Short mmCIF file of N, CA, C and O in Angstrom, two decimals:
data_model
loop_
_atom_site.label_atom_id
_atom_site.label_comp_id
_atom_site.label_asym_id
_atom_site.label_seq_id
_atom_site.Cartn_x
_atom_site.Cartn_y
_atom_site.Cartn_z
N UNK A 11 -73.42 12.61 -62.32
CA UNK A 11 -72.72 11.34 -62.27
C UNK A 11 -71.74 11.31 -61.10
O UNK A 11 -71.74 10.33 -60.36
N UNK A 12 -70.82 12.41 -60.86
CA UNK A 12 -70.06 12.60 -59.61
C UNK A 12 -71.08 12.08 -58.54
O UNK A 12 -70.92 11.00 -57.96
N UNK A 13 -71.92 12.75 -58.36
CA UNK A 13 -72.69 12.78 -57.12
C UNK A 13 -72.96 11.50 -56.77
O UNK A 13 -72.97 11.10 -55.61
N UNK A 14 -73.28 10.51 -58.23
CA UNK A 14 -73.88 9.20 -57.69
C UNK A 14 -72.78 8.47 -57.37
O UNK A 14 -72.96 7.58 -56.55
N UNK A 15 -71.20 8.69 -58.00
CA UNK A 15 -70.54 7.99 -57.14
C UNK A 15 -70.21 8.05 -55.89
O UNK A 15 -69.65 7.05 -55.44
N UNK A 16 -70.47 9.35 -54.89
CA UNK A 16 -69.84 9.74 -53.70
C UNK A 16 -71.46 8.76 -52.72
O UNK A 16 -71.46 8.11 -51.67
N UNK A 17 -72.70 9.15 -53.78
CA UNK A 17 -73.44 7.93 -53.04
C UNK A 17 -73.44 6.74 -53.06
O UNK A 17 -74.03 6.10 -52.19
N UNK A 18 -72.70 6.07 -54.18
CA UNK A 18 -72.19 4.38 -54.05
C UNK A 18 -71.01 4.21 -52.78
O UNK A 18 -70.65 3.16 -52.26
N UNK A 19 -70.59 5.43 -52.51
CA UNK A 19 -69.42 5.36 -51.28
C UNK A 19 -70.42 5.18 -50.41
O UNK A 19 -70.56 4.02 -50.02
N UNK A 20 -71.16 6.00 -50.00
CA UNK A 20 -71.76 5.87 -48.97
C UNK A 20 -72.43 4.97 -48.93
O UNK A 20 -72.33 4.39 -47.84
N UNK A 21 -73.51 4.28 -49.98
CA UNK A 21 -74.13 3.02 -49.71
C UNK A 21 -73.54 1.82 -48.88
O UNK A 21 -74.01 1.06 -48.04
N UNK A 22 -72.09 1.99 -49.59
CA UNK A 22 -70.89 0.72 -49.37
C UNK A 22 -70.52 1.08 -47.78
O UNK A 22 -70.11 0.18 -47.04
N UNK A 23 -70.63 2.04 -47.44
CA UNK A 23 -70.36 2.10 -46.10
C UNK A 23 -71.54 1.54 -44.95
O UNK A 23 -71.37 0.94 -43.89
N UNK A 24 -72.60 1.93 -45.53
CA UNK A 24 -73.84 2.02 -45.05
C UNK A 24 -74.16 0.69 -44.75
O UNK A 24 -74.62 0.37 -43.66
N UNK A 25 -73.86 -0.41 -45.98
CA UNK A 25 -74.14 -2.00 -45.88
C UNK A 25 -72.50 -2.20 -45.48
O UNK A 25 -71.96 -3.22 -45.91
N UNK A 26 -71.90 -1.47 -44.87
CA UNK A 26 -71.23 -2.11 -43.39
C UNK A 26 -71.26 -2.01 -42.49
O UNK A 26 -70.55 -2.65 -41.70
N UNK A 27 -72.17 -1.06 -42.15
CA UNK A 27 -73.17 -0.86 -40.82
C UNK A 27 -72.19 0.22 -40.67
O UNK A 27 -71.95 0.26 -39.46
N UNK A 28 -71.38 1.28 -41.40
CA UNK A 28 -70.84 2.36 -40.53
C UNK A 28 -71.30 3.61 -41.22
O UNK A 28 -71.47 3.76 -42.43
N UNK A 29 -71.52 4.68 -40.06
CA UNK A 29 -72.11 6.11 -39.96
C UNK A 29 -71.06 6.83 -41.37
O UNK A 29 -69.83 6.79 -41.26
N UNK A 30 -71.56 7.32 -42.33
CA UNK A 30 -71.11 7.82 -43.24
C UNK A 30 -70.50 9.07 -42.69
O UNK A 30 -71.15 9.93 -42.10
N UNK A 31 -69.00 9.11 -42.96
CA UNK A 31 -68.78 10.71 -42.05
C UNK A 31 -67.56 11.08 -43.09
O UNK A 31 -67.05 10.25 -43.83
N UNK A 32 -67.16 12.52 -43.01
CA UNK A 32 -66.08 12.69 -44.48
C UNK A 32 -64.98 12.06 -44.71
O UNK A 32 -64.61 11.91 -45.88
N UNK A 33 -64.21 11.53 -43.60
CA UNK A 33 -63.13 10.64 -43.95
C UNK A 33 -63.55 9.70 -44.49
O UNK A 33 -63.17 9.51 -45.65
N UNK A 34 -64.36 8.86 -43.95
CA UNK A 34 -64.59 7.59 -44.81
C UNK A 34 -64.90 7.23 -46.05
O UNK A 34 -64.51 6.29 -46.73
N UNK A 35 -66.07 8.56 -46.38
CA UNK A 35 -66.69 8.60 -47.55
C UNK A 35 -65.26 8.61 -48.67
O UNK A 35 -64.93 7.77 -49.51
N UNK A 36 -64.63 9.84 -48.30
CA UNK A 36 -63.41 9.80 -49.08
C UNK A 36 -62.37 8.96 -49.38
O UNK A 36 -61.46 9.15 -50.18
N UNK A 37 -62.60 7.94 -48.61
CA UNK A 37 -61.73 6.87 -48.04
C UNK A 37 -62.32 5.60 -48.68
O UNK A 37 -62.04 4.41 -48.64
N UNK A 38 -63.19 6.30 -49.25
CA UNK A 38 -64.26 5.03 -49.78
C UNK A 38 -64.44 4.88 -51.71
O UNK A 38 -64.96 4.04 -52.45
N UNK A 39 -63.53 6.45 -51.97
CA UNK A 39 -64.10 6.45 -53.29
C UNK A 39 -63.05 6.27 -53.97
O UNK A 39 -61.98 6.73 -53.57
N UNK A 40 -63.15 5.57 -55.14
CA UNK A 40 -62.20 4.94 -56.21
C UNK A 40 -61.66 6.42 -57.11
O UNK A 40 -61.12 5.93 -58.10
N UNK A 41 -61.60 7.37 -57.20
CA UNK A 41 -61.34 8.63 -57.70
C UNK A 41 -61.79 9.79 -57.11
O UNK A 41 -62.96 9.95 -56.77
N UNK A 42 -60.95 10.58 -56.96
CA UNK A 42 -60.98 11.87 -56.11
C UNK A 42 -62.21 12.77 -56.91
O UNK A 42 -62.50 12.94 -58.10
N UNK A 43 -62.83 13.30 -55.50
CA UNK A 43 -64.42 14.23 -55.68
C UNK A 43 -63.73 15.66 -55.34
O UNK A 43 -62.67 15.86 -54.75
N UNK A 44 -64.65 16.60 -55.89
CA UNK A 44 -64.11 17.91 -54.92
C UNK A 44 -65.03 17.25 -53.31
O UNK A 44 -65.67 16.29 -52.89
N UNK A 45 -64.42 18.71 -52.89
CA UNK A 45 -65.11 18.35 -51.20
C UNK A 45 -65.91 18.69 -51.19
O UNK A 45 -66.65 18.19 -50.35
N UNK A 46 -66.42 19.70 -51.98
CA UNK A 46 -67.74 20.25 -51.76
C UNK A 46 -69.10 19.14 -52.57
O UNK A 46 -70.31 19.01 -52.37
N UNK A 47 -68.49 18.75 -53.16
CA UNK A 47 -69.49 17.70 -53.71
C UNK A 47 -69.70 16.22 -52.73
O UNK A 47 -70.75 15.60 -52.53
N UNK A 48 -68.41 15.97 -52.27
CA UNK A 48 -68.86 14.93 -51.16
C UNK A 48 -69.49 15.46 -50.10
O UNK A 48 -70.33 14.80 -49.50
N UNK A 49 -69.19 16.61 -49.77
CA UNK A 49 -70.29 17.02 -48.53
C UNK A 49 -71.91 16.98 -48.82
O UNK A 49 -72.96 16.51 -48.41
N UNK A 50 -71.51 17.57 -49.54
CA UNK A 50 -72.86 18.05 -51.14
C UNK A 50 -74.11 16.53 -50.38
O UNK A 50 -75.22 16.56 -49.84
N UNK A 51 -73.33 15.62 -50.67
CA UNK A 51 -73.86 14.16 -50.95
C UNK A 51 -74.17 13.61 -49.81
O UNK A 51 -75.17 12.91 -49.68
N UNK A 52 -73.10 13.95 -48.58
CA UNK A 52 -73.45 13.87 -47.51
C UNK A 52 -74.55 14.07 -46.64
O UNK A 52 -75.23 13.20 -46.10
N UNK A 53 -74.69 15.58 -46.56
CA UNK A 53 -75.81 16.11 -46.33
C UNK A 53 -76.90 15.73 -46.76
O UNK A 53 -77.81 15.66 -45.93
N UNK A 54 -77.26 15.29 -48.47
CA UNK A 54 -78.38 14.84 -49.12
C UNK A 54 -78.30 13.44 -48.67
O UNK A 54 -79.42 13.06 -48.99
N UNK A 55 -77.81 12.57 -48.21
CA UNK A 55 -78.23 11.15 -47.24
C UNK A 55 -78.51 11.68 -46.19
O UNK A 55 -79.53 11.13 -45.79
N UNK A 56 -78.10 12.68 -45.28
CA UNK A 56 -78.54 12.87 -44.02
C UNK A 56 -80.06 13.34 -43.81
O UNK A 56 -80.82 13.04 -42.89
N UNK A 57 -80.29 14.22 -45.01
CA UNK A 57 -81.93 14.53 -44.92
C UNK A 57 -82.58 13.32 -45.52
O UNK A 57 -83.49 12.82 -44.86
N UNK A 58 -82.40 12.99 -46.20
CA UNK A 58 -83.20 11.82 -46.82
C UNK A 58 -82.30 10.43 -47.30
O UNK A 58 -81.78 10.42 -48.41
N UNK A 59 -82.14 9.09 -46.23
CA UNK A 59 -81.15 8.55 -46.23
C UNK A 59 -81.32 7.17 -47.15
O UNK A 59 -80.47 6.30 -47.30
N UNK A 60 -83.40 7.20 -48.05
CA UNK A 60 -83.77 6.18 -49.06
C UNK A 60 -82.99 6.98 -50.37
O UNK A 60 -83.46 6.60 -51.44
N UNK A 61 -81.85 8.05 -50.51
CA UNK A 61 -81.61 8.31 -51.71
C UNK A 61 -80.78 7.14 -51.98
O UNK A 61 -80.07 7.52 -52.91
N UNK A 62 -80.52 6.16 -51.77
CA UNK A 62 -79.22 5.30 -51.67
C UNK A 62 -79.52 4.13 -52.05
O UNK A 62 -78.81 3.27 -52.57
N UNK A 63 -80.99 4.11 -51.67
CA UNK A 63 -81.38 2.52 -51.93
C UNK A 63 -81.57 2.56 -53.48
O UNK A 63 -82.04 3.51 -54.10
N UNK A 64 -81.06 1.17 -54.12
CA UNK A 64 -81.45 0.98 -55.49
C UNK A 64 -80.23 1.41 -55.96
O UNK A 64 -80.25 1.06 -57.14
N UNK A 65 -78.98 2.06 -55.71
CA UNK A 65 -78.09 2.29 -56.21
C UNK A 65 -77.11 1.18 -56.36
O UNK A 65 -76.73 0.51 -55.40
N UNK A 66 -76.73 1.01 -57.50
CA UNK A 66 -75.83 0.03 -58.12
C UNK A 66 -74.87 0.36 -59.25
O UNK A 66 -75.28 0.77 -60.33
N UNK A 67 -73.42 0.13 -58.94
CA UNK A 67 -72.62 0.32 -59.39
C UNK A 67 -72.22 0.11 -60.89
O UNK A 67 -71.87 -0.99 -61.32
N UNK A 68 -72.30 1.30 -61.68
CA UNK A 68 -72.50 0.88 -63.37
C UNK A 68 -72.20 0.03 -63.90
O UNK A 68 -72.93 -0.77 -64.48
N UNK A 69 -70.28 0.02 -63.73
CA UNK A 69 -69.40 -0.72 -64.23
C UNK A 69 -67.93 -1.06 -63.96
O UNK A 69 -66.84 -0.86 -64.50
N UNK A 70 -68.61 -1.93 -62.42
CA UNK A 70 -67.32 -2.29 -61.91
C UNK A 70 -66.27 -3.38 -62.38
O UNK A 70 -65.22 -3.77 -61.86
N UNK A 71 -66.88 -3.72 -63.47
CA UNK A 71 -65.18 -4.74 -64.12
C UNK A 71 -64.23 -3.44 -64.55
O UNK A 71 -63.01 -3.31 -64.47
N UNK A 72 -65.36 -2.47 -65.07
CA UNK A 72 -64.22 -1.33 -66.11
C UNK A 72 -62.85 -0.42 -64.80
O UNK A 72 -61.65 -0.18 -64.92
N UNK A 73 -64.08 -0.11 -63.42
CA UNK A 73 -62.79 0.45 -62.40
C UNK A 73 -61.71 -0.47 -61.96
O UNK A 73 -60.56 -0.15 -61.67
N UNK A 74 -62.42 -2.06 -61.94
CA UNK A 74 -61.26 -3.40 -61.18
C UNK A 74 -60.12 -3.14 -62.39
O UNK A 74 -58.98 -2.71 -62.27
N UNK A 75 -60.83 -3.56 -63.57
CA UNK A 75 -59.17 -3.60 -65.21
C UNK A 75 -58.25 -2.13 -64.79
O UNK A 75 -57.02 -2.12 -64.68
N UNK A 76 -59.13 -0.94 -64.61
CA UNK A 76 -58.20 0.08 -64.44
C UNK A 76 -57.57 0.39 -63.24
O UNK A 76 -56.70 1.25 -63.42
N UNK A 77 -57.68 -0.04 -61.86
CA UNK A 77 -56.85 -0.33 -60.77
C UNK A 77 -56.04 -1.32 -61.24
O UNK A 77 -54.87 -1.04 -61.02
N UNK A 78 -56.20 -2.48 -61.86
CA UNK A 78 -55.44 -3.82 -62.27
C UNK A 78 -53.54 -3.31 -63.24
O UNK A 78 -52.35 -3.61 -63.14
N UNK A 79 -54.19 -2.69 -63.82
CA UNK A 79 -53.58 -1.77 -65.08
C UNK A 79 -52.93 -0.86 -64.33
O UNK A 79 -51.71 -0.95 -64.46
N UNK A 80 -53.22 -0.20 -63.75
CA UNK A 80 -52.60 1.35 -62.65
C UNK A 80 -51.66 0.12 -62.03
O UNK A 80 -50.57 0.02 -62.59
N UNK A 81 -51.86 -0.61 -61.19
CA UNK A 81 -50.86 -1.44 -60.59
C UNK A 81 -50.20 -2.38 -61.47
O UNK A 81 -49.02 -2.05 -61.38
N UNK A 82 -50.25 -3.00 -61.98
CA UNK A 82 -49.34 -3.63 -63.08
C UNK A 82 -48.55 -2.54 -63.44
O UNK A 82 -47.38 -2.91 -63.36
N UNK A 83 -48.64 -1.03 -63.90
CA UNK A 83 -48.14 -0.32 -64.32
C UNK A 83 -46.82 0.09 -63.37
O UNK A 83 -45.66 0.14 -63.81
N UNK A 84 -47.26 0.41 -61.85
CA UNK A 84 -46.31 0.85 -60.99
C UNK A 84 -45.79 -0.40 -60.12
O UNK A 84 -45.32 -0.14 -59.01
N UNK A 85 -45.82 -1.36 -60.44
CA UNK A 85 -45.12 -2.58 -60.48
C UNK A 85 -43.99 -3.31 -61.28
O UNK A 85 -43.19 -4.16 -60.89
N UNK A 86 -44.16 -2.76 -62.51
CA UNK A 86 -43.32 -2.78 -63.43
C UNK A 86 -42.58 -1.48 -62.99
O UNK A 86 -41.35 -1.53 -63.05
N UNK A 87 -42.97 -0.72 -62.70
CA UNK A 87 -41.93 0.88 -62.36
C UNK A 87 -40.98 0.42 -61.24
O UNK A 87 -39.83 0.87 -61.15
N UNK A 88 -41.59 -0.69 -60.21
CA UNK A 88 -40.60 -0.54 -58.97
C UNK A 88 -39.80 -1.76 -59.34
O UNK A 88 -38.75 -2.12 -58.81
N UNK A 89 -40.50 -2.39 -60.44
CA UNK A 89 -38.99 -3.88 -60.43
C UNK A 89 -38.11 -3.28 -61.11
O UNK A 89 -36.97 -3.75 -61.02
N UNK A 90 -38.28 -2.18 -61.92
CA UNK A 90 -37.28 -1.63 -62.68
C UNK A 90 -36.22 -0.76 -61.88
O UNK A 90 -35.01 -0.72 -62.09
N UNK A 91 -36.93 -0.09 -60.93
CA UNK A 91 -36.05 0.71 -60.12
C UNK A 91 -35.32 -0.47 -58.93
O UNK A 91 -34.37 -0.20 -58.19
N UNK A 92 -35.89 -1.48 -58.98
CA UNK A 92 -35.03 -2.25 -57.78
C UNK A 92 -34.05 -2.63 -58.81
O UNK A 92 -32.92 -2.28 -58.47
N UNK A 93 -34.09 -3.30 -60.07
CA UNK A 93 -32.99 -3.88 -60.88
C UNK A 93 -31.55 -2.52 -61.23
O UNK A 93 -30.34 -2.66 -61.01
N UNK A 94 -32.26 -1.31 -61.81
CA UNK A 94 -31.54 0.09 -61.13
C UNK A 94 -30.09 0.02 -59.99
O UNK A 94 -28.86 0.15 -60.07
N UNK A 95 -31.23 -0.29 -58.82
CA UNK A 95 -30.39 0.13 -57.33
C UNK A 95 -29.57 -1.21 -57.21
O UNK A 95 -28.53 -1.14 -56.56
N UNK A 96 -29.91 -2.43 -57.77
CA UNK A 96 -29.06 -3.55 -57.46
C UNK A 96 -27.66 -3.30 -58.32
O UNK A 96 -26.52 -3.45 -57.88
N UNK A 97 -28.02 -2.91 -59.56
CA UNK A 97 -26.77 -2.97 -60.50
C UNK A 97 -26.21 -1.83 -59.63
O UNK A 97 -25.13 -2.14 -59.13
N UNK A 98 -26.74 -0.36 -59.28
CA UNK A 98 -25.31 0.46 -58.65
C UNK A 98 -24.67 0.14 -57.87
O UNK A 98 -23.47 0.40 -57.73
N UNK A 99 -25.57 -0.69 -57.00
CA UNK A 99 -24.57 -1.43 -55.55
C UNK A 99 -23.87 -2.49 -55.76
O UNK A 99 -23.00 -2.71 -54.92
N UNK A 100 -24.01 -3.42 -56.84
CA UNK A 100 -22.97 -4.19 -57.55
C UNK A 100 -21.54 -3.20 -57.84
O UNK A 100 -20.40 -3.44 -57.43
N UNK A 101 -21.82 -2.41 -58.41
CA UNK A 101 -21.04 -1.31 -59.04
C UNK A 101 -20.45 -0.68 -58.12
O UNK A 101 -19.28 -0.33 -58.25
N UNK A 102 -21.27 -0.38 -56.85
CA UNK A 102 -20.15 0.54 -55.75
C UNK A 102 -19.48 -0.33 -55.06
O UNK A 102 -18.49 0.12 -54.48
N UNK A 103 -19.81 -1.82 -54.89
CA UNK A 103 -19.09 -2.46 -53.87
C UNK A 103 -17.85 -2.60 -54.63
O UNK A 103 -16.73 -2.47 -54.13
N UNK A 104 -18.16 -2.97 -56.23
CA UNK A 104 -16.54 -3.04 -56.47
C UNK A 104 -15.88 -2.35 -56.72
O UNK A 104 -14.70 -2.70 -56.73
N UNK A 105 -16.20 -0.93 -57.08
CA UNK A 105 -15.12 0.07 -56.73
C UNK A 105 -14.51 0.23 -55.05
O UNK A 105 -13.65 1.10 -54.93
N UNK A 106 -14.86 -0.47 -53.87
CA UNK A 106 -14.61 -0.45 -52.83
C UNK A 106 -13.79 -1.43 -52.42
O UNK A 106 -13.44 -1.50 -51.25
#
C-alpha cells in the first residue's frame, strides 16, 4: 500500500509533464515514506514507466477531511496563541 502511494506521487507528477526525481516525489506525498521505499518506487517507474497507468487514488475525500481537520486544528492553536501575546502586551504596556 506504501508503495502505491509513492506511485500516485509520481503519476501526479507525471500528468504534469515533470521528470519524477526524489525531491519532488517527496514533495508530492501527503504522508511521509521511508526513503528507501520512495526510491524503491522510483526506480520501479524508471524500468517500467506503464506501472502507473490505471492508478487512482482510493480515497481522496478521507486525506482532503484530514488535512481540513490538521488545519482547523493548528488554526485554532495560533488564534489562541495570538489572543495569549495580545493580552501580555496589553499587560506590559501598562505596567510601563
Amino acid at each position: 500500500m506504501s508503495q502505491q502511494i509513492v506511485l500516485l506521487a509520481i503519476k501526479s507528477l507525471v500528468d504534469d509533464n515533470k521528470q519524477p526525481t526524489l525531491a519532488l516525489v517527496k514533495g508530492r506525498l501527503s504522508s511521509r515514506q521511508p526513503m528507501p521505499l520512495v526510491i524503491e518506487a522510483i526506480n520501479a517507474y524508471k524500468r517500467d514507466p506503464s506501472i502507473i497507468e490505471g492508478l487512482t487514488p482510493a480515497e481522496p475525500t478521507i486525506v482532503a477531511s484530514t488535512n481540513t481537520l490538521s488545519l482547523e486544528k493548528r488554526v485554532a492553536e495560533l488564534e489562541s496563541q495570538v489572543a495569549f501575546l495580545l493580552k501580555r502586551l496589553t499587560q506590559l504596556e501598562a505596567n510601563h
